[in-house]
Short mmCIF file of C-alpha atoms in Angstrom, two decimals:
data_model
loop_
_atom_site.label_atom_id
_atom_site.label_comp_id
_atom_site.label_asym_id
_atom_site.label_seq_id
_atom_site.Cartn_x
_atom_site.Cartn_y
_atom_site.Cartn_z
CA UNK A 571 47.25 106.22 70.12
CA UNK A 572 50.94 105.16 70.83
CA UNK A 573 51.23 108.29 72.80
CA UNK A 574 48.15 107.73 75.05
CA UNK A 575 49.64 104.08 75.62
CA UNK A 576 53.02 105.65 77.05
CA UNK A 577 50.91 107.95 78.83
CA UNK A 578 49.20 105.08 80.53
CA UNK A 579 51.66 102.93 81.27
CA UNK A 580 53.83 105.71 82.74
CA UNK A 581 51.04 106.64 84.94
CA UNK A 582 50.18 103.18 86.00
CA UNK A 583 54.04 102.71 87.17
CA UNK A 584 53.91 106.09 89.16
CA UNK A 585 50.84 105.17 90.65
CA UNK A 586 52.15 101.78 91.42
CA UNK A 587 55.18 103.38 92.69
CA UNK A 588 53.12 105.71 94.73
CA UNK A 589 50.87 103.31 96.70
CA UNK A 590 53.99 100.99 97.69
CA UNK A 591 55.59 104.78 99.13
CA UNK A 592 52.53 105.72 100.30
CA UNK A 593 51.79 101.49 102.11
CA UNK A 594 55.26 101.63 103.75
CA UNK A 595 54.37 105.31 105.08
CA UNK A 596 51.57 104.20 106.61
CA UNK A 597 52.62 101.01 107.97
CA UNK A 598 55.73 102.73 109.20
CA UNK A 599 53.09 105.18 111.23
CA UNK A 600 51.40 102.44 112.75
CA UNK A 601 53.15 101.86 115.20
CA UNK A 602 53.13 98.20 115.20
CA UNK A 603 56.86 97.02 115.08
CA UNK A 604 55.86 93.77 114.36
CA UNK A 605 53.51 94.83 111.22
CA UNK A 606 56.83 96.44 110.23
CA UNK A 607 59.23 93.74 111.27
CA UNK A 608 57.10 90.71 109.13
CA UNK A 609 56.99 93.17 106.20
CA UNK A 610 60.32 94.18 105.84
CA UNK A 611 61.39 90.33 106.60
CA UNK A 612 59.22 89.73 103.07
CA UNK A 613 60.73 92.64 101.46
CA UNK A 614 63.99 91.24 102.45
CA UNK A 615 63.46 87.39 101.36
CA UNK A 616 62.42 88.99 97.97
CA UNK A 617 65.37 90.99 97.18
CA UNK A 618 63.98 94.27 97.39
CA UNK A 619 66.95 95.78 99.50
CA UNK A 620 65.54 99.67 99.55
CA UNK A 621 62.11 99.09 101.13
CA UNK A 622 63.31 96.49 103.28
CA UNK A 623 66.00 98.54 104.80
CA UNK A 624 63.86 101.48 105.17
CA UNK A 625 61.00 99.39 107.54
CA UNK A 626 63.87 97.96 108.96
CA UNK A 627 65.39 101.19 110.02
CA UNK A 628 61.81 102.49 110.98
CA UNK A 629 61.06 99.32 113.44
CA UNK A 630 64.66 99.13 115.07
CA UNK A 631 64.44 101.44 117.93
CA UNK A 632 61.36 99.01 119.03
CA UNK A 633 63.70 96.80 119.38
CA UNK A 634 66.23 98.09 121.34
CA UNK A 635 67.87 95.68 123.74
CA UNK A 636 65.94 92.77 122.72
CA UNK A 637 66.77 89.41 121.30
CA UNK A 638 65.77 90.88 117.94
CA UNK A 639 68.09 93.49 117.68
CA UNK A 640 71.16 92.18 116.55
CA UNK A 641 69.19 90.57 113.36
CA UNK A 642 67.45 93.85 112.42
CA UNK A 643 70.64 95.34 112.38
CA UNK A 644 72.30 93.03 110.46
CA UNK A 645 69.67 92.86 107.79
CA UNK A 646 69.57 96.43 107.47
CA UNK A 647 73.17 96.67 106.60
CA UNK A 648 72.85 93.71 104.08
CA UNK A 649 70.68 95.31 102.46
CA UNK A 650 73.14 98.56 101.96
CA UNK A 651 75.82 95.84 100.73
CA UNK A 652 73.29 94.44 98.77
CA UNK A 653 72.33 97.26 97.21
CA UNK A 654 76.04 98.56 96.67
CA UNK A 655 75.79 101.38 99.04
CA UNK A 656 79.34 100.05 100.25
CA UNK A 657 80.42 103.07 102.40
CA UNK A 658 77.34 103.23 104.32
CA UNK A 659 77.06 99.40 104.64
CA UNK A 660 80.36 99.59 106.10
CA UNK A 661 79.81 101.76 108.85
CA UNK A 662 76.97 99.96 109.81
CA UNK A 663 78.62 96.92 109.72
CA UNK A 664 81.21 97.93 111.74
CA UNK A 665 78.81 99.42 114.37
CA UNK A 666 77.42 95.99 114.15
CA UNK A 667 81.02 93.99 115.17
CA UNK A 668 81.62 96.24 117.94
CA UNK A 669 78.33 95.98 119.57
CA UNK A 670 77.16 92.70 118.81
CA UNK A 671 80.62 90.52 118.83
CA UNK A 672 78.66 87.38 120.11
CA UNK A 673 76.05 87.58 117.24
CA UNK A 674 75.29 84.37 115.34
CA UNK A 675 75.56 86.23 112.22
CA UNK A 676 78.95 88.09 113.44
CA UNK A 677 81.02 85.98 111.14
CA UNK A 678 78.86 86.95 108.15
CA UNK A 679 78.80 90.23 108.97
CA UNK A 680 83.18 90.74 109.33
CA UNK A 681 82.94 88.58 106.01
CA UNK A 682 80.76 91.75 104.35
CA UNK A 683 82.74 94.12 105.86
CA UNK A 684 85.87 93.34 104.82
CA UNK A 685 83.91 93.15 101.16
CA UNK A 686 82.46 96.79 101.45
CA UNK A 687 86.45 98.03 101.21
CA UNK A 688 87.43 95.69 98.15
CA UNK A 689 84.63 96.94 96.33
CA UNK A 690 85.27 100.27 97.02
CA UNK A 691 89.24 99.52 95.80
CA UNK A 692 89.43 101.81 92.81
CA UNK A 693 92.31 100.74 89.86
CA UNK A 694 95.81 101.35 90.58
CA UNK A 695 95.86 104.60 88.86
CA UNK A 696 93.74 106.44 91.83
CA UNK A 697 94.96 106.65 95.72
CA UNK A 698 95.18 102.97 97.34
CA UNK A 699 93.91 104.18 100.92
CA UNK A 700 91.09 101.70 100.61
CA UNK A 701 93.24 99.30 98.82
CA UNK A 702 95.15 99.18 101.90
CA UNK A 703 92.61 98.67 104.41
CA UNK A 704 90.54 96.18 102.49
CA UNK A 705 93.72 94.11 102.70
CA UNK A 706 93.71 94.20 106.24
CA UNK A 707 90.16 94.10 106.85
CA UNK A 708 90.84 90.69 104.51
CA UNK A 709 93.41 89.47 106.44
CA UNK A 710 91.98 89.98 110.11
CA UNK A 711 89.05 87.88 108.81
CA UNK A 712 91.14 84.66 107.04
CA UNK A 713 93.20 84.91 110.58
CA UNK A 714 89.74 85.18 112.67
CA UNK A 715 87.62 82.59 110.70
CA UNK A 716 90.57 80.08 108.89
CA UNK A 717 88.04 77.53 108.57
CA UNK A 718 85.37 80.27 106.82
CA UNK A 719 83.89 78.94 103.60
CA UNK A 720 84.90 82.14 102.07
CA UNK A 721 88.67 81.61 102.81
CA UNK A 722 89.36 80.73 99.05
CA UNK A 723 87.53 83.32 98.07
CA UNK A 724 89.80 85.86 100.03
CA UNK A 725 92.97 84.61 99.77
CA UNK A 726 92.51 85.29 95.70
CA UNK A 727 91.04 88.64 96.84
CA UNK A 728 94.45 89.33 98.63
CA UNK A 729 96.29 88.71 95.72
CA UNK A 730 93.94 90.61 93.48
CA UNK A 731 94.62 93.74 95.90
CA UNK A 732 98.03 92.87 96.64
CA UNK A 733 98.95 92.73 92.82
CA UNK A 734 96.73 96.52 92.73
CA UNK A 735 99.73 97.72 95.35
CA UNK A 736 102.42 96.20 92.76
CA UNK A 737 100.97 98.45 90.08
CA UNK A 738 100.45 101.50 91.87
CA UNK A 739 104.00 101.74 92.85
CA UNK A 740 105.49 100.83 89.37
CA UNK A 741 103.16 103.63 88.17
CA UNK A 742 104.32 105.98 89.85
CA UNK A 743 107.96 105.20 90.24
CA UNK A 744 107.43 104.84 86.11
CA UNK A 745 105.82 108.69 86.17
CA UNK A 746 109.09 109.93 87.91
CA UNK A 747 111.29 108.11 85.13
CA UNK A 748 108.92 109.15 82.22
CA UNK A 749 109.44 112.66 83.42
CA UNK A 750 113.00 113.19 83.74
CA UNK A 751 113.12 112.82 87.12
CA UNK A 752 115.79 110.13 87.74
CA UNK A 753 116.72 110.73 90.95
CA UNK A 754 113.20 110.63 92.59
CA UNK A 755 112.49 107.49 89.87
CA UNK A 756 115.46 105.42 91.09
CA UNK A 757 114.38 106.31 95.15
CA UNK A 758 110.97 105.24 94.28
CA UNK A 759 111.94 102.39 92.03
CA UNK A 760 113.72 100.63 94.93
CA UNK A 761 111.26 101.82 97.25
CA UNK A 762 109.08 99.65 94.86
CA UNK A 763 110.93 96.55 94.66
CA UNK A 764 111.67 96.67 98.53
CA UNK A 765 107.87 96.71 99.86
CA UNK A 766 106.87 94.44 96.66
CA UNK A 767 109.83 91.62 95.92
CA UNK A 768 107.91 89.17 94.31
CA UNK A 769 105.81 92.03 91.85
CA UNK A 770 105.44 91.18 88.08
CA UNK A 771 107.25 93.85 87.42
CA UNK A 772 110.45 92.76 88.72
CA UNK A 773 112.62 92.76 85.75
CA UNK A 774 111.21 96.36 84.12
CA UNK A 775 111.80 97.71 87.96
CA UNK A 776 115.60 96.60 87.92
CA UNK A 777 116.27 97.69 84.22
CA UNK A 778 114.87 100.77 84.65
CA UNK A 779 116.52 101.32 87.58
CA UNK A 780 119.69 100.84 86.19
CA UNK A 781 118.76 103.05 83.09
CA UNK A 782 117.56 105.90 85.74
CA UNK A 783 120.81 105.59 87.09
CA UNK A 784 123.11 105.86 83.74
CA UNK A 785 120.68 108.75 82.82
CA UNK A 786 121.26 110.57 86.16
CA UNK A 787 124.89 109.91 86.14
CA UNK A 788 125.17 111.20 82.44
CA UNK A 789 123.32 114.31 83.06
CA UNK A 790 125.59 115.08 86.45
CA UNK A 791 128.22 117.32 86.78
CA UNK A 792 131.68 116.14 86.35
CA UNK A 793 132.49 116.24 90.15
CA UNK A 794 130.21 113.65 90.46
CA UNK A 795 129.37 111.41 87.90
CA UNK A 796 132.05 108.71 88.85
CA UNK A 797 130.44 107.88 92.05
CA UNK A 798 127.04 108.47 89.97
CA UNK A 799 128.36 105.78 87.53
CA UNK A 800 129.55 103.14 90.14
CA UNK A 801 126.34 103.02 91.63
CA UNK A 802 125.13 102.55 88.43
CA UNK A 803 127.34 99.79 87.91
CA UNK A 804 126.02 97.75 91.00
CA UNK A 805 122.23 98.06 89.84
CA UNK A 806 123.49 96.68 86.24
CA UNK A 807 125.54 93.57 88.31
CA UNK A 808 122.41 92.67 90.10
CA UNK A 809 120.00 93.13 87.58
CA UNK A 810 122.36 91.32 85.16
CA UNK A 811 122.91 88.32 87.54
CA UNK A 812 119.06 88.05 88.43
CA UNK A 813 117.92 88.02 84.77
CA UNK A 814 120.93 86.99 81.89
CA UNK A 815 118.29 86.23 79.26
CA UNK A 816 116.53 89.48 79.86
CA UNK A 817 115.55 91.60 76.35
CA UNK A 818 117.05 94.02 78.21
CA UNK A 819 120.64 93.07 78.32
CA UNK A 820 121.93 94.12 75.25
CA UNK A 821 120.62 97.79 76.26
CA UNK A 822 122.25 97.99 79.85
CA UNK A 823 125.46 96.22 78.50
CA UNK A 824 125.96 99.28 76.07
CA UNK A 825 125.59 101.84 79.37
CA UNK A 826 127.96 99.73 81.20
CA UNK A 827 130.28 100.14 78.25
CA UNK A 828 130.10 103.94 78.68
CA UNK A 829 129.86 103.89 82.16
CA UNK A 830 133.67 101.73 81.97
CA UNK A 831 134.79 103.86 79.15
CA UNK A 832 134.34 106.79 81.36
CA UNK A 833 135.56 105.51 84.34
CA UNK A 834 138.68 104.16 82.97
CA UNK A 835 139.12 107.70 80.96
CA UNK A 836 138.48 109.45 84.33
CA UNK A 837 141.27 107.31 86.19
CA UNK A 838 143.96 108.02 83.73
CA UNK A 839 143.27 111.69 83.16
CA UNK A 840 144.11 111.58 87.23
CA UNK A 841 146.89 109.48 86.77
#
């Protein structure tokens, strides 16, 4: 009995499913754009993204050139955002802004675009292409539209993103150190704390910059570990002026210690 219930209820929804498929077919065929138009406007007012971007795409071309077509085209690609097909809502969107820069809804529409790339922003342990460009996309709006409703919203957006930069470039400055690779670590390591000054990661950047450095200049050969150990010595100043309560400062005292010791040994063995 339970069976012929599931049965039932399975074929009711595929039927169900069928006759809306097989209504928007038809109407679609009809050839009357504003049939298609009016329904797609209700499918559209109701949430129901899929069916009302699919009349919408079957009734634009009737509307080519027309006062309509600027809103048909804008619907349709809200309902991609809306239904988080972000890559192809962005395209369309941008199609939009070029064509229709005049638009009434041309505001709303730069607003979603520069939306479609933040949602697409994967975590800071993937590539940060899109990263990138949603921050600009971001920032071209807030400098288009500074009175925008949605400013607040996207200046914490920008920091979101920005912060997403931070990370990705501590990563993978903190891949080269965790590998053994000093050199490349302390290059990208700077690199990161150039392009990203005010990053949470500050402190751990400078400390392990200065341990990259003792590490490289322990493992060099003896030709050139005093310059390797000077340089050293001007990451552990700075670091050491910039943060004097750091947990860190008992640690890069003791290299400086050896870095001194060796130095000083050095000199008088060339004395």
């Amino acid at each position: 009995m339970k069976k012929l219930v599931t049965y039932t209820l399975v074929a009711l929804v595929l039927a169900a499913a069928f006759s809306a498929c097989s209504g928007i077919g038809n109407l679609l065929k009809s050839g009357q754009p504003d049939k298609i138009y009016a329904k797609a406007m209700e499918f559209y007012n109701n949430g129901k993204w899929q069916k009302a971007s699919t009349l919408f795409e079957g009734c634009q071309h009737y509307y080519g050139g027309s006062t309509r077509e600027d809103s048909i085209s804008f619907f349709n690609a809200r309902c991609k955002f809306k239904s988080r097909d972000y890559d192809t809502a962005s395209a369309l969107l941008d199609e939009f802004r070029r064509k229709f820069g005049r638009s009434t809804f041309i505001e709303d529409a730069e607003g979603m675009y520069a939306l479609c790339f933040y949602y697409m922003s994967p975590g800071p342990t993937r590539d940060q292409t899109m990263t990138s460009r949603a921050i600009i996309s971001i920032n071209e709006f807030m400098s288009r539209y500074p009175k925008s409703t949605r400013i607040e919203q996207f200046e914490q957006i920008n920091k979101e993103l920005t912060e997403r930069l931070h990370e990705k470039a501590y990563l993978n400055a903190y891949t080269y150190y965790k590998i053994g690779r000093y050199k490349s670590a302390i290059v990208a390591l700077k690199n990161a704390l150039k392009d990203y000054p005010d990053s949470k990661h500050r402190e751990e950047i400078m400390y392990l910059i200065v341990d990259s450095s003792y590490r490289y200049a322990s493992n060099s050969i003896s030709t050139k570990q005093t310059d390797r150990y000077l340089a050293m010595l001007d990451s552990y100043l700075s670091f050491k002026e910039e943060f004097p309560q750091s947990e860190h400062i008992k640690s890069v005292e003791k290299m400086a210690k050896h870095a001194h010791d060796y130095l000083d040994k050095n000199n008088k063995d060339n004395i």
